PDB file of C-alpha atoms in Angstrom:
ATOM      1  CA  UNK A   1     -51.115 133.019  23.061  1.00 57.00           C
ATOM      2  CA  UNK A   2     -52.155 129.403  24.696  1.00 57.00           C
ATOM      3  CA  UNK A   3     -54.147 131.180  27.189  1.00 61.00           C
ATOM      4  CA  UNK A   4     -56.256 133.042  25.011  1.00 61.00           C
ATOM      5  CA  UNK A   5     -56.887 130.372  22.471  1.00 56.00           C
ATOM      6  CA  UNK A   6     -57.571 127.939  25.874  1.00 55.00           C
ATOM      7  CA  UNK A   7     -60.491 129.896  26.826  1.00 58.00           C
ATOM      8  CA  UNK A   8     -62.118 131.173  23.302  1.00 58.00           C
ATOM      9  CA  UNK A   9     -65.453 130.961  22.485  1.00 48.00           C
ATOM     10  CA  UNK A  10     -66.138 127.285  20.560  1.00 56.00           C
ATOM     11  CA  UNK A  11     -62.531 125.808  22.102  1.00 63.00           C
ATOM     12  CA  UNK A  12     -62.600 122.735  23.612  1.00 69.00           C
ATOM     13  CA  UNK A  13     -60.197 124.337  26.859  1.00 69.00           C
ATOM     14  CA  UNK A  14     -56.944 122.237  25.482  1.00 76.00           C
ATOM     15  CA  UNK A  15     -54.575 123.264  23.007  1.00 77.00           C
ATOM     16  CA  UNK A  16     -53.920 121.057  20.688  1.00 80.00           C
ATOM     17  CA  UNK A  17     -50.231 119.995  19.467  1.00 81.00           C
ATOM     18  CA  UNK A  18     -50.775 121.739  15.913  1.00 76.00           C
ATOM     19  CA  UNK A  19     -51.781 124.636  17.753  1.00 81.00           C
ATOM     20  CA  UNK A  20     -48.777 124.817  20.232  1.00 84.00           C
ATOM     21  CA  UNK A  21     -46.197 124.285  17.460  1.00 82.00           C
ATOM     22  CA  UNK A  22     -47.859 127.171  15.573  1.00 81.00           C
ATOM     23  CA  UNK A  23     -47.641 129.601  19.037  1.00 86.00           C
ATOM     24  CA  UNK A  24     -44.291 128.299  19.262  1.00 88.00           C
ATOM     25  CA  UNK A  25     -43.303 129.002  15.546  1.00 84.00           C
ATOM     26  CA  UNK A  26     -44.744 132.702  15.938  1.00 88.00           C
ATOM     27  CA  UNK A  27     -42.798 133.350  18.696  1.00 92.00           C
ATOM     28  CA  UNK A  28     -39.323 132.186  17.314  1.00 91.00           C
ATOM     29  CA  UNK A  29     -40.629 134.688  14.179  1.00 89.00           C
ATOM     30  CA  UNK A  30     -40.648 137.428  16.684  1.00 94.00           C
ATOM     31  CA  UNK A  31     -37.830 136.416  18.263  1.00 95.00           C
ATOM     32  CA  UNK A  32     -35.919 136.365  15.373  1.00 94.00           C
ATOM     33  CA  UNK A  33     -37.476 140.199  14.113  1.00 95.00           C
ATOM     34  CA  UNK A  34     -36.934 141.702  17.378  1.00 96.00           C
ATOM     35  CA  UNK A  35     -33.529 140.573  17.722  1.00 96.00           C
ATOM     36  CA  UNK A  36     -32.774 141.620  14.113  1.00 95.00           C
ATOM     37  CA  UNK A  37     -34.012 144.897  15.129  1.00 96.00           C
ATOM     38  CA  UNK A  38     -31.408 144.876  18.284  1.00 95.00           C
ATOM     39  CA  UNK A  39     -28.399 143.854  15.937  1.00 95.00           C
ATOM     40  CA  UNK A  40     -28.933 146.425  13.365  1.00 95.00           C
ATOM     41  CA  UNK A  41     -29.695 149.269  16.506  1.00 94.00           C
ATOM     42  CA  UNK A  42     -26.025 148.118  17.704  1.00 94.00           C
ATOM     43  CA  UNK A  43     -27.867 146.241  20.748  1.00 94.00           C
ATOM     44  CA  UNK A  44     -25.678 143.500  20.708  1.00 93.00           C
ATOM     45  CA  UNK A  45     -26.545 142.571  24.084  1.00 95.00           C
ATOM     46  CA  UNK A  46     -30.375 142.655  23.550  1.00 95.00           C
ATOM     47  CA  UNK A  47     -29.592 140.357  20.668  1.00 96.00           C
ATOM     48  CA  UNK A  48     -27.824 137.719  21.979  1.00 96.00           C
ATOM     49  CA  UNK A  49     -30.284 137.846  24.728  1.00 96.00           C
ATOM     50  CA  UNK A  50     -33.479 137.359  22.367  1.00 96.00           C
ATOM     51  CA  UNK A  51     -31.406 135.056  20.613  1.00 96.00           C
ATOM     52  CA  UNK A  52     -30.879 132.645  23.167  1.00 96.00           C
ATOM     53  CA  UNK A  53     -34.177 132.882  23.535  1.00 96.00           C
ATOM     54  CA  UNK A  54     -35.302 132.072  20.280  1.00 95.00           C
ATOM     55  CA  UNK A  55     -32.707 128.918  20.147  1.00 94.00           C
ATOM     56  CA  UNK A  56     -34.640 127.479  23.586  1.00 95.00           C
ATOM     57  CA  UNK A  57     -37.898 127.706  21.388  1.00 93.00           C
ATOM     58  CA  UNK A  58     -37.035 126.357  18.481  1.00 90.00           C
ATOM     59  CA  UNK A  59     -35.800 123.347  20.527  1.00 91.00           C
ATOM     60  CA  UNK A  60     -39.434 122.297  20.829  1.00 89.00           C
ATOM     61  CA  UNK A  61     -40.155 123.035  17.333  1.00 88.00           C
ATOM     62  CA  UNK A  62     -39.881 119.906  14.811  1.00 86.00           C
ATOM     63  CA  UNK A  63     -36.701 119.596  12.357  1.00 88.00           C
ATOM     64  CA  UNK A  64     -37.194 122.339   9.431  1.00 88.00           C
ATOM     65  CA  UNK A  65     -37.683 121.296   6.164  1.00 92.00           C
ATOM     66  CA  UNK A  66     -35.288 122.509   3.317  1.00 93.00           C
ATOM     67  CA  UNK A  67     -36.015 124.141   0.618  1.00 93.00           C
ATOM     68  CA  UNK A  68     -35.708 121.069  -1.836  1.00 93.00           C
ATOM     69  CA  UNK A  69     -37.949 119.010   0.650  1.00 94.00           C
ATOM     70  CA  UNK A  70     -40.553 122.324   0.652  1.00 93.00           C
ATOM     71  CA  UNK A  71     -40.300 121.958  -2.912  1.00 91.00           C
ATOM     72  CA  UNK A  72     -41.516 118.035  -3.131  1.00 92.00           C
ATOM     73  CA  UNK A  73     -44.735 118.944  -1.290  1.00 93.00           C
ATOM     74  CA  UNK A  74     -45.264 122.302  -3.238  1.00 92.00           C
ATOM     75  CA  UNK A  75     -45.303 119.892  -6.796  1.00 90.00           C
ATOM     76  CA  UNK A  76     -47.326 117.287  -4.596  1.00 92.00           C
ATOM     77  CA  UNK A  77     -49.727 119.472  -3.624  1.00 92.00           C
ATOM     78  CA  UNK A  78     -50.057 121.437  -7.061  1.00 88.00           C
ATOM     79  CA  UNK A  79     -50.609 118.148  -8.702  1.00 87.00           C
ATOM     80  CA  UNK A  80     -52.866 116.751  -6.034  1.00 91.00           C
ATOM     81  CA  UNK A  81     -55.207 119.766  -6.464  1.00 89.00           C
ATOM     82  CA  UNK A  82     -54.731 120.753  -9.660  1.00 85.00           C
ATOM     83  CA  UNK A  83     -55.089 124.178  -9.140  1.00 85.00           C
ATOM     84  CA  UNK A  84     -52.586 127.293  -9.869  1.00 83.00           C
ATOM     85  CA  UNK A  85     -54.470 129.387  -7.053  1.00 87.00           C
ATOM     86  CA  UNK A  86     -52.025 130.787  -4.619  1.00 89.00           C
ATOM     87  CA  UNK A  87     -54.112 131.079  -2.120  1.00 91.00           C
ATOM     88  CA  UNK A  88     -55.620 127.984  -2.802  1.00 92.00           C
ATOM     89  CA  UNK A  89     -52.100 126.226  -2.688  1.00 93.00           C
ATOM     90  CA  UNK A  90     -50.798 128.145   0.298  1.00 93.00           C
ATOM     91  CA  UNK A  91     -53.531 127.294   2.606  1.00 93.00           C
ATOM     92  CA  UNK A  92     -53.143 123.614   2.134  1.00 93.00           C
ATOM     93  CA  UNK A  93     -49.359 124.050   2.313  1.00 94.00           C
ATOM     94  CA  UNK A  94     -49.505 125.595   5.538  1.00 90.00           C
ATOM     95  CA  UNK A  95     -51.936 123.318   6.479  1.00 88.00           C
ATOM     96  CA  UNK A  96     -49.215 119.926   5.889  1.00 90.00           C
ATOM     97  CA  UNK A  97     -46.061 121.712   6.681  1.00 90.00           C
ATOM     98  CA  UNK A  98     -47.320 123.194  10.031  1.00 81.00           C
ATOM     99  CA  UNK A  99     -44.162 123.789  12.170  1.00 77.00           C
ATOM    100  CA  UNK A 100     -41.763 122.005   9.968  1.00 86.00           C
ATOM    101  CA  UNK A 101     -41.396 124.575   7.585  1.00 88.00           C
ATOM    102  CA  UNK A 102     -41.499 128.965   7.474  1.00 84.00           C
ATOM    103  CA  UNK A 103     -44.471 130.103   5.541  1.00 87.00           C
ATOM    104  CA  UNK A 104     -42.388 133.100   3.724  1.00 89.00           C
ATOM    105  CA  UNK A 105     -40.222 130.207   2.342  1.00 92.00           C
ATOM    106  CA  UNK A 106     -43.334 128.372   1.331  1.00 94.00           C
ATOM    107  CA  UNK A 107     -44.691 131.280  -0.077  1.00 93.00           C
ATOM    108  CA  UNK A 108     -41.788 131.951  -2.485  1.00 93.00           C
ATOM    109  CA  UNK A 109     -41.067 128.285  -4.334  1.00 92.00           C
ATOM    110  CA  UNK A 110     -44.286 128.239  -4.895  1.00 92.00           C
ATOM    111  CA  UNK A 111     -44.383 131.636  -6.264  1.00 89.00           C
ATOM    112  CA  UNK A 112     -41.274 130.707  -7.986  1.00 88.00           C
ATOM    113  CA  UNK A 113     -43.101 127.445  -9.327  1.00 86.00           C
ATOM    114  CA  UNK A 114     -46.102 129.304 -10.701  1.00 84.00           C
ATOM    115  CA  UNK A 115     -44.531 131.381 -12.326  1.00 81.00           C
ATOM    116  CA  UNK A 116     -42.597 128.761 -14.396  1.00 77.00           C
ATOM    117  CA  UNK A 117     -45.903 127.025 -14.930  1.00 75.00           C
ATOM    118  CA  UNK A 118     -47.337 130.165 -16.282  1.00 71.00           C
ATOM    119  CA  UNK A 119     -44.367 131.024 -18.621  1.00 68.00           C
ATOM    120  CA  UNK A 120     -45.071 127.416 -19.817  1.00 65.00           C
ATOM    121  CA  UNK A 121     -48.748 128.134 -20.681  1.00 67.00           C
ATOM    122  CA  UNK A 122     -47.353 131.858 -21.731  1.00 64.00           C
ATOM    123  CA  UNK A 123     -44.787 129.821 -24.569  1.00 64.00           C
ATOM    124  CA  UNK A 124     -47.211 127.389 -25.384  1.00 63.00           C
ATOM    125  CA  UNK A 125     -50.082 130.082 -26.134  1.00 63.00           C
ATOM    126  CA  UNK A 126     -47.890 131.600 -28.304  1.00 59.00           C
ATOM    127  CA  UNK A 127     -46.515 128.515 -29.997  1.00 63.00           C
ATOM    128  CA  UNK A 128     -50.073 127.928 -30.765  1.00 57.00           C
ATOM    129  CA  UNK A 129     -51.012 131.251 -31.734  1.00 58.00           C
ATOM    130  CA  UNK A 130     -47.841 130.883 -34.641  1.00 57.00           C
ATOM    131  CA  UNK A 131     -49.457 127.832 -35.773  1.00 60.00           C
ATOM    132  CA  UNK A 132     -53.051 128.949 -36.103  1.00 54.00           C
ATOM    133  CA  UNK A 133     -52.015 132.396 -37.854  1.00 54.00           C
ATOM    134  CA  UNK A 134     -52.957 134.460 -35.232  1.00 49.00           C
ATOM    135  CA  UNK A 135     -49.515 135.681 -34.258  1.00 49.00           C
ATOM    136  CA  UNK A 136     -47.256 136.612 -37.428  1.00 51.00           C
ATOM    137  CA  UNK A 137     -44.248 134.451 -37.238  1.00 49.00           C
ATOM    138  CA  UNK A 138     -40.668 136.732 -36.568  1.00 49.00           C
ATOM    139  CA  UNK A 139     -42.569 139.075 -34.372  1.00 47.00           C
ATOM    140  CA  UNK A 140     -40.356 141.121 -32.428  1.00 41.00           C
ATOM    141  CA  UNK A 141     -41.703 141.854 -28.865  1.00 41.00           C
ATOM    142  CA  UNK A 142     -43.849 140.080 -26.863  1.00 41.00           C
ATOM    143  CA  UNK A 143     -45.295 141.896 -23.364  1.00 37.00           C
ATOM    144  CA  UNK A 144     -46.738 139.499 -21.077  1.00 36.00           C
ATOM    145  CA  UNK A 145     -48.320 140.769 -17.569  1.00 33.00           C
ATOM    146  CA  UNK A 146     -49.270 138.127 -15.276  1.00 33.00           C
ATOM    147  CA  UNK A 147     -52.307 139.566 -13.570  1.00 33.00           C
ATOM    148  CA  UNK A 148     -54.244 137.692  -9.810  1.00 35.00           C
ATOM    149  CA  UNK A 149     -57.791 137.559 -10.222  1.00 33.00           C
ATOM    150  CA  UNK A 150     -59.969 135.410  -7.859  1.00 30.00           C
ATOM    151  CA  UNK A 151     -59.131 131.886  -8.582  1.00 33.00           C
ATOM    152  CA  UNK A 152     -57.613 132.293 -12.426  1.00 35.00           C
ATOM    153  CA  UNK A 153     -54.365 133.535 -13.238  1.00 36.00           C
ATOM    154  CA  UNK A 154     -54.632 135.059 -16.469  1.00 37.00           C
ATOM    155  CA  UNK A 155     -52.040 135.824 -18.751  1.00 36.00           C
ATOM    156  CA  UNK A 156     -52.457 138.762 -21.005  1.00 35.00           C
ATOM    157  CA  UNK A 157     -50.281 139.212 -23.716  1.00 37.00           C
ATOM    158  CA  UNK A 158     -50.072 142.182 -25.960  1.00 36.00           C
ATOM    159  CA  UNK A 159     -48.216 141.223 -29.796  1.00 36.00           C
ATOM    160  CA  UNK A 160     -46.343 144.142 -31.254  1.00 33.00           C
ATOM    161  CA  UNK A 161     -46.168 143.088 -34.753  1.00 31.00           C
TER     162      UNK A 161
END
């Protein structure tokens, strides 16, 4: 909370305004959990209560991006760094879209994006593999697994010829 990150060790004693929005942006998170929790108990009352709540908060809380806008920043930021690291990508995404946008949205266009930009690389490995002789032409299956390591994502792909 803002009274705990006031008086940490290496903190100046104010909060700044990145700082309150992302306080602020847990708490309507919480909100929004706990009274999901009330509404599926049959809590209506609780609900409404934590609702109204959560509505208050998010009044100080900048306008939310939408998911097409989220997407604009994920491609600038992918093409800006270059990178395909989701870690990488994520912590300069939640860096720019601090309180204007939900980091489990984040988190899945630009999962959905890298995936498409590895089923790109996937397609043109094996395009290339056809044209060096590597893969037989008219092969039937193709497994790809899509595995996280450190800062690569590697695709490994197995040809059943």
């Amino acid at each position: 909370n803002v009274q705990e990150l006031e008086t940490s060790v290496g903190h100046n004693g104010l909060a700044t305004d990145a700082e309150i929005l992302k306080i602020i942006s847990k708490l309507v998170k919480q909100g929004k959990d706990a009274a999901e929790q009330y509404k599926s108990a049959g809590r209506t009352d609780l609900y409404d209560e934590e609702m109204g709540q959560v509505v208050v908060l998010e009044g100080y809380l900048p306008k939310q991006m939408t998911d097409d806008e989220i997407a604009v920043e994920v491609d600038k930021v992918m093409s800006e760094t270059g990178s395909t690291n989701m870690g990488v990508l994520m912590k300069e995404l939640n860096t720019r879209l601090a309180g204007r946008a939900d980091g489990k949205t984040i988190s899945k266009i630009l999962k959905t994006k890298l995936d498409y930009v590895l089923e790109i690389k996937n397609k043109d490995s094996i395009e290339y593999g056809i044209k060096q002789g590597i893969i037989k032409h008219g092969s039937t299956e193709v497994k790809k697994e899509y595995v996280y390591h450190s800062e690569l994502y590697l695709t490994y792909m197995s040809f059943f010829i």
